[in-house]
């Protein structure tokens, strides 16, 4: 099917002369050639090829960190998704809890979030805060939570780039946060410190 | 000779006009009507908090009592919108605290709310009554404590599906003993225990409490205590629905439920022990709303419950309900308006439950009032969709998710174009549609041709070319929100339909094939649009025009480009585009 389409909108608020050729190729910066946009005749195959090149070649589908596949698919509210993850992680004794017979306690019976408070201190700030790591599910969320908490002290630094996140391992050492998977991190973290670089 | 009615009369007449659409029309009649209307508008709904600025709102409407705002794009629910994107409630709350001392209601959806903002709300509005935070984040139980402590006339506190930093369960104790106005409390999203004694006392002194949704941490053995204190409840969300303590939990629970003569809605049901399900049988015949979507119970148990509920209008359930359970729904629930079936195990390829397209077909046959469907399943066929469409032309909302992306009709291996085509052709009042399965440009041709009332469309892993998107943009006259992920839609359709974008609230495209250059062009051509490009992986400055953008969010606005974006988002700045050489 061929479709003839005009690329200029039906009304003209600005002069019809457009200063850019948008299929620019390598000279991406705004070329000063004055181009009147041609009426585009829709050639479907050509279109397909262009789009496929973007779509398959240069692109990777977003892969979820924990190997589930696509991000955001199937489309379930993150809250519901978390509930499902909690229900399914019970098998490997995620909570590490056992009863007298050494059996893993069925997570189904005791599945609500336990509190996992750790102290967080920021360099230069007198008062420490506490956060519940069980309510946080990723390093990204940890960072943005900490930014919110300490926003009075972080200047124009939306992403906290001038601080690094250190944590105290349960064996006492201080390590840089982010190297190990989140699930392992919350099992070993004792406290957190935001250290100025 | 022009005479007009006195202002007071007009104002009185306008007070009967409640829909925003109608109010907007009234304000366009003439200058004096505009003036009168703006002074007496009491409710404001802002579907995109960046479409307008807080000061524009307060300047035009000085006497507002209720504000509803929405922030992040819908796909944020599925983690497709990166952290720090925006949707900050703070500037709105600051401005409202200055301009609306008599504000009574704030409803926020998908916004970032801080404890400071909650504190400001609690101290700024003397007559504050309703706070709804839907899918919000950024606040802790400290902020809730401020609300509890300071809002003397609080009627509704609803935290649905928000992410709350749980610092302490004692925030509930901050409700003063004098607070007896509570009508609705939803704390289902809270992870940790709240102080039960405080909860019990609060419930006990709130004679108008109609809606109570507990969190999972409230144990079943305490539920009957609460029910006995609030027999007037209309909607209840239980906590965990199982108990290690045997004894008389069951009998006291059924007695308590017997006492709740007004109960019409039930939800919660985490960790269900089926042996306790019978406890609320006395309520079943009156139930209009039942949410079992967190209850991992099996089909026979679900079927038993559902068969007792002939007046059900809304049913949310896991796919454990299976086709057999849905057959029971079709037989028993003749008043059903809304059905949602969620997947219990979405990440494994094979189904471990017998829920197929047949279940939905049965319900579409048996339930004449069915209007709204959300259905997750693993197989679908065109013939099933055609049957559903013919059975239920009164559908208003149809969201189907075939779990495997691009899954074809399992019987014929063809795309599901014809099936969805039948849906839009027969269901002339369809307002919301979500597509899935294998789909070509053809389905969009059907949609563009038939779906004239469609307001919201969600597309994933579908289409072949720009023609698909063009059909939608040029055909769907009522389209307001369009969200697309992982489709081979590029520049052409967008650029051929620029004017359309200004008639819509927003367009989201991620993992498609739109180029950076097209975004720049669009931004230049359309000053009333914010064209926001999201790129978490690279530097936006070094983008070539031909590069595809990762994620794109376009929305109409009268507030200009926003200034609160993180580094990986850029509004294509029209001026910059013109001066770079």
XYZ file of C-alpha atoms in Angstrom:
778
model
C 0.000 0.000 0.000
C 1.335 3.370 -0.850
C 0.486 6.410 1.105
C 1.152 9.956 0.171
C 1.793 12.053 3.179
C 2.759 15.628 3.611
C 5.169 16.304 6.389
C 4.133 19.859 6.961
C 1.264 20.291 9.404
C -2.102 21.573 8.129
C -1.670 24.942 9.757
C 1.387 27.130 9.548
C 2.484 28.897 12.653
C 6.092 29.177 11.629
C 7.567 29.688 8.205
C 7.478 26.555 6.154
C 11.192 26.585 5.695
C 12.796 24.053 7.918
C 16.436 24.466 8.715
C 17.355 20.868 9.035
C 17.419 17.785 6.991
C 16.492 15.126 9.467
C 17.741 12.105 7.641
C 21.076 13.783 8.195
C 23.413 10.827 8.331
C 26.777 11.666 9.790
C 26.741 15.434 9.763
C 24.288 15.567 12.552
C 24.762 19.090 13.704
C 22.229 21.479 12.317
C 23.208 22.097 8.740
C 22.305 25.519 7.553
C 20.902 24.324 4.267
C 17.405 25.505 3.707
C 15.283 22.598 2.669
C 11.681 22.532 1.762
C 10.223 19.224 2.883
C 9.082 17.075 0.001
C 5.780 15.287 -0.001
C 6.698 11.856 1.201
C 5.631 8.928 -0.825
C 5.331 6.007 1.486
C 7.335 3.078 0.326
C 6.667 0.409 2.814
C 9.655 -1.834 2.131
C 12.145 0.943 2.447
C 10.543 1.983 5.643
C 10.683 -1.541 7.000
C 14.394 -1.817 6.309
C 15.214 1.452 8.025
C 13.175 0.624 11.042
C 14.427 -2.924 11.222
C 17.970 -1.632 11.220
C 17.219 0.459 14.253
C 15.042 -2.096 15.787
C 17.120 -5.250 15.511
C 20.647 -4.107 14.936
C 21.490 -1.193 17.118
C 19.112 -2.080 19.795
C 19.107 -4.449 22.639
C 15.957 -5.295 24.398
C 16.094 -4.215 27.984
C 17.102 -7.206 29.965
C 16.063 -7.396 33.544
C 18.943 -7.617 35.984
C 17.770 -10.775 37.648
C 17.530 -12.673 34.396
C 13.775 -12.669 34.160
C 13.867 -11.455 30.594
C 12.208 -8.299 29.428
C 11.811 -5.336 31.706
C 8.212 -4.546 32.456
C 6.822 -7.662 30.819
C 4.329 -9.058 31.439
C 2.839 -5.720 32.447
C 2.223 -6.171 36.136
C 2.228 -3.374 38.677
C 5.602 -3.392 40.434
C 3.810 -3.855 43.718
C 2.117 -7.011 42.550
C 5.335 -8.207 40.968
C 7.135 -7.858 44.266
C 4.460 -9.877 46.001
C 4.942 -12.661 43.477
C 8.695 -12.589 43.875
C 8.349 -12.916 47.615
C 6.092 -15.883 47.213
C 8.487 -17.648 44.913
C 11.757 -16.962 46.617
C 10.794 -19.050 49.624
C 11.999 -22.298 48.136
C 15.712 -21.768 48.502
C 15.433 -20.683 52.077
C 15.938 -17.081 51.111
C 15.209 -15.940 54.610
C 17.567 -18.555 55.894
C 15.144 -19.498 58.578
C 14.818 -23.040 59.734
C 12.705 -24.693 62.383
C 13.784 -27.348 64.854
C 13.835 -30.151 62.338
C 16.115 -28.127 60.127
C 13.385 -27.656 57.542
C 13.068 -24.324 55.809
C 10.149 -22.524 57.319
C 7.451 -22.203 54.715
C 7.725 -18.613 53.659
C 4.015 -18.575 52.875
C 3.139 -18.462 56.538
C 5.383 -15.639 57.393
C 5.702 -13.749 54.240
C 5.303 -10.153 55.130
C 8.356 -7.966 54.954
C 10.493 -8.203 57.995
C 12.171 -5.005 58.965
C 15.758 -4.635 57.969
C 16.877 -1.351 59.417
C 20.391 -0.151 58.801
C 21.922 3.076 59.894
C 22.921 5.505 57.171
C 25.393 8.264 57.751
C 26.418 10.977 55.356
C 29.808 12.659 55.488
C 29.497 16.017 57.129
C 26.036 15.415 58.508
C 25.750 15.036 62.249
C 22.572 13.012 62.462
C 22.369 9.469 61.135
C 19.179 8.117 59.639
C 17.788 4.641 59.401
C 16.268 2.935 56.425
C 14.480 -0.335 55.976
C 16.321 -2.201 53.262
C 13.514 -4.698 52.841
C 11.376 -1.939 51.420
C 14.056 -1.227 48.834
C 14.729 -3.597 46.001
C 17.636 -2.292 44.009
C 20.759 -0.186 44.282
C 19.086 2.440 42.137
C 16.221 2.696 44.531
C 18.661 2.838 47.432
C 20.474 5.744 45.855
C 17.362 7.731 45.126
C 15.984 6.990 48.593
C 19.185 8.283 50.157
C 19.118 11.372 47.948
C 15.600 12.124 49.164
C 16.568 11.554 52.734
C 19.569 13.780 52.653
C 18.458 16.204 49.987
C 18.992 19.169 52.246
C 22.694 18.404 52.255
C 23.207 17.368 48.662
C 23.475 20.535 46.623
C 22.745 20.527 42.913
C 23.768 16.972 42.741
C 20.660 15.129 41.711
C 22.352 11.807 41.207
C 24.712 12.113 44.153
C 27.696 11.739 41.873
C 30.077 13.406 44.304
C 29.408 10.778 46.925
C 30.195 7.135 46.925
C 28.244 4.566 48.792
C 30.173 2.439 51.242
C 28.787 -0.297 53.397
C 30.045 -2.196 56.372
C 30.066 -5.924 55.820
C 29.009 -8.160 58.681
C 32.611 -9.196 59.157
C 33.512 -5.565 59.831
C 35.097 -4.492 56.560
C 33.996 -1.409 54.683
C 33.288 -2.071 51.012
C 32.030 -0.160 48.019
C 28.362 -0.844 47.464
C 27.180 -2.122 44.130
C 29.558 -4.964 43.396
C 27.388 -7.824 44.532
C 23.782 -8.605 43.642
C 21.197 -6.798 45.720
C 19.921 -9.957 47.401
C 23.397 -10.765 48.659
C 23.984 -7.194 49.680
C 21.026 -7.022 52.051
C 22.100 -10.245 53.709
C 25.527 -8.892 54.604
C 25.145 -5.149 55.099
C 25.419 -3.777 58.611
C 25.465 -0.078 57.980
C 25.850 2.389 55.146
C 27.948 5.490 54.734
C 27.835 8.114 52.019
C 31.421 9.207 51.585
C 32.391 12.366 49.755
C 34.735 11.653 46.874
C -30.286 44.521 24.197
C -28.397 42.137 26.363
C -29.452 41.279 29.844
C -27.944 38.666 32.008
C -28.742 36.822 35.148
C -27.163 38.019 38.372
C -23.830 36.465 39.249
C -25.222 34.631 42.245
C -27.824 32.932 40.118
C -25.297 31.874 37.524
C -23.024 30.602 40.235
C -25.843 28.561 41.652
C -26.616 27.117 38.249
C -22.962 26.301 37.678
C -22.800 24.452 40.966
C -24.829 21.693 39.352
C -22.282 21.295 36.606
C -19.622 18.961 37.847
C -17.879 17.362 34.877
C -14.658 19.120 33.921
C -15.593 18.927 30.280
C -18.822 20.798 30.931
C -17.175 23.326 33.226
C -14.610 24.034 30.524
C -17.384 24.555 28.004
C -19.169 26.951 30.365
C -16.020 28.999 30.749
C -15.786 29.502 27.007
C -19.226 31.064 26.560
C -18.206 34.640 27.314
C -15.895 36.655 29.523
C -18.289 37.071 32.395
C -19.127 33.385 32.483
C -15.414 32.644 32.418
C -14.929 34.892 35.431
C -17.863 33.545 37.393
C -16.960 29.964 36.591
C -13.345 30.283 37.617
C -14.286 31.678 41.003
C -16.679 28.869 41.740
C -14.776 25.883 40.420
C -14.050 23.646 43.372
C -12.468 20.560 41.827
C -9.431 20.415 39.595
C -8.081 17.385 37.775
C -4.637 17.633 36.173
C -3.926 14.481 34.191
C -0.285 15.375 33.619
C 1.371 17.481 36.277
C 3.760 18.916 33.707
C 1.026 20.071 31.344
C 0.406 23.112 33.493
C 2.199 24.843 36.323
C 0.906 25.165 39.896
C 0.788 28.944 39.656
C -1.245 28.884 36.453
C -3.776 26.730 38.265
C -3.973 28.873 41.391
C -4.091 32.065 39.404
C -7.068 30.987 37.366
C -8.960 29.066 40.050
C -8.653 30.765 43.419
C -11.269 28.853 45.423
C -10.462 25.240 44.898
C -11.295 22.601 47.481
C -10.106 19.438 45.739
C -7.081 18.767 43.538
C -6.165 15.584 41.721
C -2.778 15.240 40.005
C -1.077 12.543 38.018
C 2.662 12.420 37.506
C 4.632 9.663 35.884
C 3.581 7.957 32.669
C 1.520 4.817 33.108
C 4.426 2.583 32.059
C 6.137 3.607 35.287
C 3.950 0.969 36.938
C 5.991 -1.617 35.053
C 9.398 -0.127 35.853
C 9.863 1.244 32.347
C 10.349 4.784 33.588
C 13.760 5.221 35.199
C 14.324 6.375 38.778
C 14.371 10.079 39.282
C 12.261 10.783 36.203
C 10.163 13.335 37.991
C 6.570 13.788 39.054
C 7.513 15.740 42.177
C 4.548 16.808 44.222
C 6.513 19.377 46.227
C 6.060 22.452 44.008
C 2.325 21.759 43.777
C 1.918 21.323 47.491
C 3.935 24.435 48.252
C 1.854 26.536 45.907
C -1.426 25.093 47.166
C -0.420 25.681 50.763
C 0.038 29.303 49.847
C -3.052 29.739 47.701
C -5.686 27.331 49.008
C -6.007 27.543 52.790
C -9.414 25.870 52.544
C -8.250 22.938 50.473
C -9.933 19.710 51.582
C -8.796 16.976 49.234
C -5.549 15.994 47.562
C -5.300 12.978 45.282
C -1.960 12.105 43.758
C -1.102 9.299 41.402
C 2.394 8.181 40.424
C 4.056 11.118 42.069
C 7.045 11.560 44.311
C 5.917 12.884 47.667
C 8.265 13.741 50.515
C 7.728 13.735 54.254
C 8.202 17.488 54.194
C 5.322 17.819 51.764
C 3.125 15.646 53.941
C 4.015 17.774 56.922
C 3.168 20.889 54.951
C -0.198 19.419 53.972
C -0.942 18.564 57.565
C -0.295 22.081 58.786
C -1.504 24.216 55.878
C -5.098 23.171 55.404
C -7.340 23.576 58.431
C -10.195 21.657 56.928
C -8.209 18.907 55.265
C -10.286 15.789 54.752
C -9.014 13.459 52.033
C -5.532 12.257 51.119
C -5.136 9.622 48.432
C -1.625 8.588 47.410
C -1.897 6.095 44.593
C 1.324 4.423 43.415
C 3.328 7.215 44.994
C 6.758 7.026 46.598
C 9.353 9.071 48.409
C 7.744 9.353 51.814
C 7.972 7.470 55.054
C 5.793 6.676 58.026
C 7.125 9.913 59.565
C 5.130 11.864 57.016
C 2.073 9.762 57.794
C 2.535 10.522 61.466
C 2.323 14.239 60.666
C -0.909 13.727 58.737
C -2.356 11.667 61.550
C -1.350 14.141 64.212
C -2.398 17.391 62.592
C -5.380 16.750 60.329
C -8.227 17.172 62.778
C -10.999 16.413 60.350
C -9.365 13.686 58.342
C -11.906 11.485 56.613
C -9.882 9.495 54.178
C -6.294 8.266 54.146
C -5.666 5.954 51.234
C -2.156 4.774 50.381
C -3.028 2.382 47.611
C 0.005 0.634 46.172
C 2.410 3.335 47.266
C 5.955 2.592 48.281
C 6.322 3.805 51.822
C 9.541 3.790 53.782
C 8.513 1.965 56.883
C 10.387 3.546 59.740
C 7.984 2.775 62.517
C 4.581 1.254 63.073
C 3.797 3.855 65.698
C 2.691 6.546 63.281
C -0.869 5.358 63.732
C -0.746 6.330 67.394
C -0.389 9.933 66.307
C -4.102 10.143 65.560
C -5.349 12.088 68.575
C -8.077 10.625 70.744
C -10.307 13.417 69.555
C -10.122 12.245 65.966
C -13.389 10.489 65.242
C -13.978 11.554 61.663
C -12.268 8.745 59.800
C -14.360 7.150 57.049
C -11.758 5.388 54.969
C -8.336 3.985 55.801
C -6.194 2.004 53.366
C -2.785 0.929 54.635
C -2.563 -2.303 52.652
C 0.743 -1.351 51.073
C 2.637 -0.999 54.340
C 5.225 -3.687 54.830
C 5.630 -3.754 58.550
C 3.377 -3.957 61.528
C 1.402 -1.000 62.700
C 0.677 -0.679 66.352
C -2.381 -2.859 66.752
C -3.662 -1.297 69.905
C -3.557 2.110 68.251
C -5.391 0.666 65.260
C -8.006 -0.935 67.426
C -8.640 2.263 69.346
C -8.788 4.298 66.163
C -11.305 1.940 64.600
C -13.289 1.883 67.812
C -13.727 5.649 67.919
C -14.564 6.077 64.235
C -18.281 5.446 63.897
C -18.269 6.557 60.263
C -15.539 4.187 59.186
C -16.790 2.500 56.028
C -13.608 1.375 54.303
C -10.766 -0.374 56.089
C -7.923 -2.033 54.234
C -5.366 -3.618 56.489
C -1.863 -4.648 55.618
C -0.541 -8.140 55.515
C 1.048 -7.815 58.923
C -2.282 -7.674 60.730
C -2.758 -11.276 61.833
C -5.994 -13.122 61.278
C -6.588 -13.709 64.963
C -6.891 -9.958 65.463
C -9.313 -9.425 62.595
C -12.440 -10.364 64.508
C -11.566 -7.811 67.205
C -11.522 -5.088 64.582
C -14.701 -6.281 62.908
C -16.539 -6.271 66.187
C -15.523 -2.671 66.678
C -16.604 -1.722 63.168
C -19.693 -3.683 62.175
C -20.729 -0.806 59.939
C -17.886 -1.482 57.479
C -18.805 -1.545 53.817
C -15.406 -2.556 52.464
C -12.786 -4.624 54.222
C -9.278 -5.598 53.230
C -7.991 -8.371 55.454
C -4.419 -8.923 56.459
C -2.818 -12.331 56.226
C -5.638 -14.837 56.045
C -4.152 -17.783 57.849
C -3.345 -18.500 61.413
C -0.939 -20.715 63.277
C -3.154 -20.539 66.321
C -6.020 -22.913 65.944
C -8.406 -22.548 68.881
C -11.378 -20.314 68.355
C -10.085 -18.072 65.569
C -12.530 -19.543 63.088
C -15.608 -19.274 65.244
C -14.946 -15.736 66.420
C -14.182 -14.730 62.855
C -17.441 -16.065 61.441
C -19.360 -14.503 64.287
C -17.688 -11.173 63.573
C -18.494 -11.413 59.865
C -22.091 -12.234 60.729
C -22.287 -8.940 62.529
C -21.170 -6.957 59.478
C -24.499 -6.416 57.814
C -23.273 -3.677 55.478
C -20.220 -5.425 54.118
C -20.187 -5.369 50.328
C -16.529 -5.541 49.387
C -13.674 -7.809 50.424
C -9.979 -7.745 49.541
C -6.602 -8.596 51.072
C -6.448 -12.351 51.555
C -2.723 -12.751 51.630
C -1.454 -16.179 52.560
C -4.885 -17.764 52.495
C -5.563 -20.892 54.431
C -8.604 -22.324 52.629
C -10.098 -23.662 55.828
C -10.824 -20.101 56.924
C -12.657 -19.159 53.754
C -15.980 -20.385 55.059
C -15.748 -17.815 57.838
C -17.083 -15.054 55.603
C -19.785 -17.095 53.886
C -22.468 -15.084 55.632
C -21.285 -12.043 53.721
C -21.081 -13.622 50.267
C -24.644 -13.084 49.162
C -24.251 -9.343 49.642
C -20.788 -9.004 48.085
C -20.471 -6.749 45.067
C -16.679 -6.625 45.033
C -14.216 -9.424 45.712
C -10.466 -9.194 45.303
C -8.763 -12.555 45.632
C -5.796 -11.592 43.490
C -3.320 -12.214 46.270
C -4.892 -15.466 47.350
C -2.952 -18.440 46.089
C -5.786 -20.879 46.609
C -6.811 -23.495 44.126
C -9.700 -23.640 41.758
C -12.144 -25.745 43.805
C -11.865 -23.389 46.773
C -12.224 -20.297 44.614
C -15.180 -21.795 42.778
C -16.898 -22.604 46.066
C -16.620 -19.008 47.198
C -17.648 -17.468 43.896
C -20.718 -19.650 43.595
C -21.965 -18.057 46.814
C -21.749 -14.536 45.392
C -24.632 -13.880 43.003
C -24.391 -10.111 43.335
C -20.748 -9.783 42.408
C -19.997 -6.802 40.184
C -16.246 -6.796 40.428
C -13.997 -9.852 40.635
C -10.209 -9.816 40.768
C -8.608 -13.205 40.917
C -5.443 -15.169 40.093
C -5.333 -17.598 37.210
C -5.751 -20.340 39.786
C -9.414 -19.741 39.130
C -8.944 -21.719 35.906
C -11.522 -22.136 33.176
C -13.712 -24.169 35.520
C -13.857 -21.332 38.025
C -14.716 -18.846 35.310
C -17.501 -21.141 34.142
C -18.882 -20.869 37.660
C -18.625 -17.093 37.410
C -20.549 -17.178 34.158
C -23.265 -19.227 35.824
C -23.508 -17.462 39.153
C -22.485 -13.841 38.717
C -24.984 -12.353 36.353
C -24.302 -8.837 37.559
C -20.582 -8.911 36.842
C -19.222 -5.676 35.398
C -15.476 -6.049 35.849
C -13.198 -9.088 35.672
C -9.444 -9.131 36.247
C -7.457 -12.349 36.066
C -3.804 -12.044 37.062
C -1.031 -14.583 36.393
C 0.257 -16.537 39.360
C 3.495 -17.516 37.683
C 4.178 -15.052 34.911
C 7.823 -15.843 34.374
C 7.673 -19.481 33.428
C 6.843 -20.549 29.927
C 4.424 -23.354 30.613
C 1.114 -22.957 32.276
C 0.659 -24.836 35.484
C -2.979 -23.920 35.611
C -5.738 -24.654 33.178
C -6.649 -21.104 32.359
C -7.150 -20.571 28.671
C -9.115 -18.298 26.394
C -12.180 -20.430 27.141
C -12.579 -18.945 30.565
C -12.942 -15.466 29.152
C -15.281 -16.675 26.431
C -17.549 -18.270 29.053
C -17.701 -15.114 31.114
C -18.433 -13.028 28.020
C -21.346 -15.356 27.279
C -22.755 -15.631 30.760
C -22.330 -12.103 32.100
C -24.394 -9.619 30.109
C -23.164 -6.547 31.981
C -19.474 -7.247 31.585
C -17.790 -3.977 30.642
C -14.215 -4.146 31.818
C -11.695 -6.920 31.317
C -8.075 -7.421 32.287
C -6.960 -10.916 31.370
C -3.554 -12.581 31.475
C -3.344 -15.927 29.709
C -0.984 -18.067 27.712
C -2.989 -18.763 24.601
C -5.529 -16.913 22.522
C -7.268 -17.390 19.218
C -8.973 -15.135 16.721
C -12.144 -17.188 16.964
C -12.270 -16.691 20.729
C -11.800 -12.943 20.351
C -14.477 -12.759 17.685
C -16.866 -14.671 19.936
C -16.112 -12.380 22.859
C -16.661 -9.317 20.683
C -19.994 -10.577 19.428
C -21.112 -11.584 22.912
C -20.148 -8.338 24.586
C -20.467 -5.277 22.364
C -20.894 -3.280 25.565
C -17.225 -3.607 26.507
C -15.625 -0.334 27.543
C -12.215 -1.555 28.641
C -10.464 -4.552 27.140
C -6.936 -5.388 28.216
C -5.591 -8.685 27.105
C -2.122 -9.894 27.884
C -0.958 -13.032 26.176
C 2.134 -13.644 28.219
C 4.505 -14.709 25.467
C 5.352 -11.649 23.332
C 4.227 -12.021 19.707
C 2.360 -15.249 20.381
C 0.154 -16.105 17.408
C -3.336 -17.563 17.326
C -2.534 -20.939 18.851
C -4.977 -22.752 16.567
C -4.104 -21.265 13.204
C -0.700 -19.727 13.949
C -1.884 -16.528 12.337
C -1.626 -13.068 13.840
C -4.399 -11.947 16.159
C -5.267 -8.998 13.903
C -8.716 -10.229 12.987
C -9.620 -11.037 16.577
C -8.753 -7.609 17.932
C -10.316 -6.135 14.819
C -13.585 -7.762 15.818
C -13.273 -6.287 19.299
C -12.966 -2.724 18.019
C -15.594 -3.240 15.371
C -18.270 -4.605 17.690
C -17.471 -2.714 20.849
C -18.290 0.758 19.682
C -17.966 2.331 23.119
C -14.500 0.945 23.760
C -12.427 3.523 25.628
C -9.410 1.539 26.658
C -7.555 -1.207 24.826
C -4.330 -3.112 25.474
C -3.006 -5.374 22.764
C -0.748 -8.410 22.875
C 0.168 -11.437 20.825
C 1.361 -11.512 17.239
C 0.036 -8.428 15.466
C 0.749 -6.853 12.114
C -0.034 -3.399 10.746
C -3.440 -4.757 9.848
C -4.732 -4.655 13.406
C -3.922 -0.949 13.504
C -5.857 -0.429 10.311
C -8.892 -1.926 12.054
C -8.300 0.150 15.126
C -7.949 3.361 13.158
C -11.089 2.601 11.231
C -13.357 1.501 14.078
C -12.096 2.617 17.438
C -13.475 6.122 17.329
C -14.182 6.373 21.048
C -10.860 4.929 22.087
C -9.078 7.106 24.622
C -6.180 4.960 25.749
C -4.203 2.418 23.754
C -1.293 0.265 24.929
C 0.835 -1.498 22.354
C 3.736 -3.899 22.847
C 5.759 -6.026 20.430
C 3.373 -5.333 17.571
C 3.224 -4.008 14.021
C 5.545 -4.085 11.039
C 6.084 -0.521 10.011
C 5.216 3.114 10.477
C 1.977 2.494 8.674
C 0.654 0.827 11.795
C 1.267 3.882 13.931
C -0.046 6.127 11.204
C -3.380 4.268 11.185
C -3.764 4.869 14.885
C -2.734 8.500 14.907
C -4.839 9.409 11.910
C -7.884 7.275 12.696
C -8.526 7.302 16.436
C -10.346 10.578 16.885
C -10.717 10.389 20.636
C -7.226 9.186 21.462
C -5.733 10.789 24.558
C -3.036 8.468 25.753
C -0.863 6.249 23.620
C 1.881 4.086 25.043
C 4.092 1.916 22.899
C 7.028 -0.346 23.622
C 9.179 -2.514 21.395
C 7.471 -1.798 18.091
C 9.141 -0.987 14.758
C 7.588 2.476 14.563
C 9.932 5.178 13.387
C 9.840 8.775 12.330
C 7.445 8.832 9.443
C 4.180 8.236 11.223
C 5.014 10.714 13.960
C 6.056 13.434 11.589
C 3.030 12.899 9.394
C 0.717 13.394 12.367
C 2.265 16.217 14.328
C -0.992 18.056 14.782
C -2.548 14.990 16.353
C -0.025 15.048 19.186
C -1.398 18.322 20.460
C -4.864 16.832 20.792
C -3.563 14.082 23.058
C -2.433 14.155 26.655
C 0.701 12.147 26.026
C 2.619 9.694 23.889
C 5.181 7.242 25.246
C 7.441 5.248 22.977
C 10.243 3.043 24.215
C 12.475 0.634 22.326
C 11.027 1.776 19.024
C 12.806 3.291 16.040
C 12.288 7.017 16.400
C 15.400 9.007 15.616
C 16.901 11.796 17.618
C 16.669 14.064 14.582
C 12.939 13.492 14.300
C 12.549 14.462 17.935
C 14.384 17.688 17.309
C 12.236 18.427 14.286
C 9.070 17.682 16.202
C 10.093 19.917 19.041
C 10.841 22.729 16.676
C 7.580 22.402 14.795
C 5.371 22.092 17.857
C 6.040 24.659 20.554
C 3.131 23.417 22.630
C 4.697 20.013 23.073
C 7.459 18.912 25.368
C 9.499 16.323 23.559
C 11.507 14.489 26.191
C 14.197 12.059 25.233
C 15.367 9.550 27.821
C 18.735 7.904 27.440
C 20.257 6.153 30.392
C 23.093 4.573 28.480
C 24.903 7.320 26.704
C 25.418 10.996 26.576
C 22.577 12.871 24.965
C 24.959 15.514 23.696
C 26.816 13.253 21.356
C 23.741 11.836 19.694
C 23.701 11.757 15.930
C 20.417 12.715 14.339
C 20.022 9.256 12.902
C 20.419 7.540 16.249
C 17.304 5.949 17.666
C 16.182 7.258 21.018
C 15.780 4.797 23.857
C 12.624 6.256 25.301
C 10.512 9.147 24.218
C 7.777 10.975 26.080
C 5.821 13.659 24.304
C 3.093 15.653 25.976
C 1.245 18.862 25.400
C 1.859 21.620 27.880
C 1.284 25.282 28.580
C 4.070 25.324 31.112
C 7.045 25.060 28.806
C 9.948 22.641 29.285
C 10.385 21.395 32.819
C 13.473 22.075 34.863
C 13.495 19.139 37.235
C 14.815 16.399 35.014
C 17.719 14.120 35.862
C 20.728 14.112 33.577
C 19.582 11.332 31.358
C 16.478 13.154 30.175
C 16.481 16.067 27.834
C 13.685 18.205 26.567
C 14.672 19.006 23.058
C 15.281 22.706 23.337
C 13.938 24.512 20.329
C 16.308 27.432 20.721
C 19.339 25.240 20.960
C 18.395 23.432 17.803
C 18.267 26.689 15.903
C 21.578 28.080 17.076
C 23.861 25.075 16.759
C 25.927 25.380 13.612
